[in-house]
């Protein structure tokens, strides 16, 4: 199997051709995919009609899988389900349903699981049912964002730590969408603002909609800094948008990119995206 590579954006992202994820992926091919992931932060593979078991098998090559928080429609499993279809009946869920409101937080720029003490390494999103319009995924390079900061700002944020929580990012949509038990499941955690890739040493500006404020700073001051840094990180020059086709699989580096979903007509169209998430290996803040 010979792989082909095509850049998606001048700063990040690559499309890999020639792989077949419906079959076991050998170590040589996986080595090339893994290296591309470390280098380019976002990897697109098209025409991969995988099922859940094949997705889990491929995901495991990157490392141990996370279990999804209970608030997700597929809570407690290896999948984070992004869909307007009921997981049991396949019937379209009404827009006012809590499960649909929960998913609206995906419209904010974020990195997956930064609300966990050990944040995720990467996510793999498989397009199973894709609407013909809307429901895109946009990515922003946090390495490009870091490199584009002034030296003064780099120094200012070098040792800063932000507090992240699922409760905060969900409160931006609806403060009542999480139950008290769901909030207690994932209490606030601390993450460094500058995250270093342990393999190549490249630095990323680790912001996310899960980040509420800066530790040891007045809330409003930290909030203003996070808003400024997020606006900087998501300027059009650092962004790439993907319009999904059924069978697409995207792997992204949660240490190095932000992502968000764009809206779609959830009454008119059916959408099913299955995400698996690979756990990271260490916290960004050491006690
Ligand atoms: Fe996400």
GROMACS .gro file of N, CA, C and O in nm, residues 3-17 35-44 46 141 143-144 202 237 239-242:
model
  140
    3UNK      N    1   0.109   0.527   0.015
    3UNK     CA    2   0.027   0.642   0.053
    3UNK      C    3   0.064   0.765  -0.029
    3UNK      O    4   0.179   0.782  -0.068
    4UNK      N    5  -0.035   0.851  -0.051
    4UNK     CA    6  -0.011   0.980  -0.116
    4UNK      C    7  -0.048   1.091  -0.017
    4UNK      O    8  -0.132   1.071   0.071
    5UNK      N    9   0.015   1.205  -0.035
    5UNK     CA   10  -0.005   1.316   0.060
    5UNK      C   11  -0.034   1.444  -0.017
    5UNK      O   12   0.034   1.475  -0.115
    6UNK      N   13  -0.135   1.517   0.026
    6UNK     CA   14  -0.170   1.644  -0.036
    6UNK      C   15  -0.200   1.745   0.074
    6UNK      O   16  -0.285   1.719   0.161
    7UNK      N   17  -0.131   1.857   0.072
    7UNK     CA   18  -0.153   1.957   0.178
    7UNK      C   19  -0.291   2.019   0.165
    7UNK      O   20  -0.340   2.043   0.054
    8UNK      N   21  -0.351   2.048   0.278
    8UNK     CA   22  -0.486   2.106   0.279
    8UNK      C   23  -0.483   2.257   0.296
    8UNK      O   24  -0.577   2.326   0.257
    9UNK      N   25  -0.377   2.308   0.357
    9UNK     CA   26  -0.366   2.451   0.389
    9UNK      C   27  -0.217   2.480   0.398
    9UNK      O   28  -0.140   2.390   0.436
   10UNK      N   29  -0.175   2.601   0.366
   10UNK     CA   30  -0.030   2.629   0.370
   10UNK      C   31   0.034   2.602   0.506
   10UNK      O   32   0.152   2.570   0.514
   11UNK      N   33  -0.043   2.613   0.614
   11UNK     CA   34   0.015   2.604   0.748
   11UNK      C   35  -0.007   2.470   0.817
   11UNK      O   36   0.067   2.435   0.908
   12UNK      N   37  -0.111   2.396   0.778
   12UNK     CA   38  -0.140   2.270   0.847
   12UNK      C   39  -0.238   2.188   0.765
   12UNK      O   40  -0.301   2.236   0.672
   13UNK      N   41  -0.251   2.061   0.805
   13UNK     CA   42  -0.349   1.973   0.742
   13UNK      C   43  -0.295   1.901   0.621
   13UNK      O   44  -0.224   1.959   0.538
   14UNK      N   45  -0.329   1.772   0.611
   14UNK     CA   46  -0.286   1.692   0.496
   14UNK      C   47  -0.394   1.588   0.465
   14UNK      O   48  -0.457   1.535   0.556
   15UNK      N   49  -0.415   1.565   0.337
   15UNK     CA   50  -0.502   1.454   0.296
   15UNK      C   51  -0.413   1.338   0.256
   15UNK      O   52  -0.318   1.353   0.180
   16UNK      N   53  -0.445   1.221   0.312
   16UNK     CA   54  -0.369   1.100   0.280
   16UNK      C   55  -0.455   1.010   0.193
   16UNK      O   56  -0.570   0.979   0.229
   17UNK      N   57  -0.402   0.969   0.081
   17UNK     CA   58  -0.471   0.875  -0.007
   17UNK      C   59  -0.400   0.740  -0.004
   17UNK      O   60  -0.284   0.730   0.036
   35UNK      N   61   0.314   0.982   1.176
   35UNK     CA   62   0.412   1.089   1.152
   35UNK      C   63   0.345   1.210   1.086
   35UNK      O   64   0.374   1.324   1.121
   36UNK      N   65   0.254   1.184   0.993
   36UNK     CA   66   0.182   1.294   0.927
   36UNK      C   67   0.095   1.369   1.026
   36UNK      O   68   0.084   1.492   1.022
   37UNK      N   69   0.036   1.295   1.118
   37UNK     CA   70  -0.046   1.355   1.224
   37UNK      C   71   0.038   1.449   1.311
   37UNK      O   72  -0.001   1.563   1.339
   38UNK      N   73   0.155   1.404   1.352
   38UNK     CA   74   0.242   1.488   1.435
   38UNK      C   75   0.287   1.613   1.359
   38UNK      O   76   0.297   1.721   1.415
   39UNK      N   77   0.311   1.597   1.231
   39UNK     CA   78   0.363   1.708   1.151
   39UNK      C   79   0.254   1.807   1.111
   39UNK      O   80   0.273   1.928   1.117
   40UNK      N   81   0.139   1.757   1.070
   40UNK     CA   82   0.038   1.842   1.005
   40UNK      C   83  -0.085   1.874   1.092
   40UNK      O   84  -0.170   1.953   1.052
   41UNK      N   85  -0.099   1.808   1.205
   41UNK     CA   86  -0.207   1.836   1.303
   41UNK      C   87  -0.346   1.789   1.261
   41UNK      O   88  -0.428   1.755   1.346
   42UNK      N   89  -0.378   1.793   1.132
   42UNK     CA   90  -0.509   1.746   1.083
   42UNK      C   91  -0.482   1.652   0.965
   42UNK      O   92  -0.409   1.688   0.872
   43UNK      N   93  -0.542   1.533   0.971
   43UNK     CA   94  -0.524   1.435   0.864
   43UNK      C   95  -0.662   1.393   0.812
   43UNK      O   96  -0.747   1.350   0.890
   44UNK      N   97  -0.682   1.409   0.682
   44UNK     CA   98  -0.808   1.370   0.618
   44UNK      C   99  -0.786   1.243   0.535
   44UNK      O  100  -0.692   1.235   0.456
   46UNK      N  101  -1.028   1.010   0.283
   46UNK     CA  102  -1.161   1.003   0.222
   46UNK      C  103  -1.196   0.859   0.184
   46UNK      O  104  -1.108   0.773   0.179
  141UNK      N  105  -0.518   2.645   1.345
  141UNK     CA  106  -0.387   2.596   1.391
  141UNK      C  107  -0.338   2.675   1.512
  141UNK      O  108  -0.311   2.795   1.503
  143UNK      N  109  -0.055   2.611   1.656
  143UNK     CA  110   0.089   2.634   1.637
  143UNK      C  111   0.111   2.763   1.560
  143UNK      O  112   0.197   2.844   1.595
  144UNK      N  113   0.034   2.781   1.453
  144UNK     CA  114   0.044   2.906   1.377
  144UNK      C  115   0.008   3.023   1.467
  144UNK      O  116   0.071   3.129   1.461
  202UNK      N  117   0.734   2.158   1.924
  202UNK     CA  118   0.663   2.276   1.874
  202UNK      C  119   0.557   2.321   1.974
  202UNK      O  120   0.487   2.240   2.034
  237UNK      N  121  -0.656   3.347   0.839
  237UNK     CA  122  -0.530   3.295   0.784
  237UNK      C  123  -0.486   3.165   0.852
  237UNK      O  124  -0.408   3.088   0.795
  239UNK      N  125  -0.703   2.930   0.960
  239UNK     CA  126  -0.817   2.837   0.961
  239UNK      C  127  -0.833   2.761   0.829
  239UNK      O  128  -0.801   2.811   0.722
  240UNK      N  129  -0.888   2.640   0.842
  240UNK     CA  130  -0.923   2.558   0.726
  240UNK      C  131  -1.057   2.492   0.756
  240UNK      O  132  -1.082   2.446   0.869
  241UNK      N  133  -1.146   2.490   0.658
  241UNK     CA  134  -1.280   2.438   0.677
  241UNK      C  135  -1.301   2.313   0.592
  241UNK      O  136  -1.260   2.310   0.475
  242UNK      N  137  -1.366   2.213   0.649
  242UNK     CA  138  -1.392   2.089   0.575
  242UNK      C  139  -1.542   2.067   0.556
  242UNK      O  140  -1.619   2.066   0.652
   0.00000   0.00000   0.00000
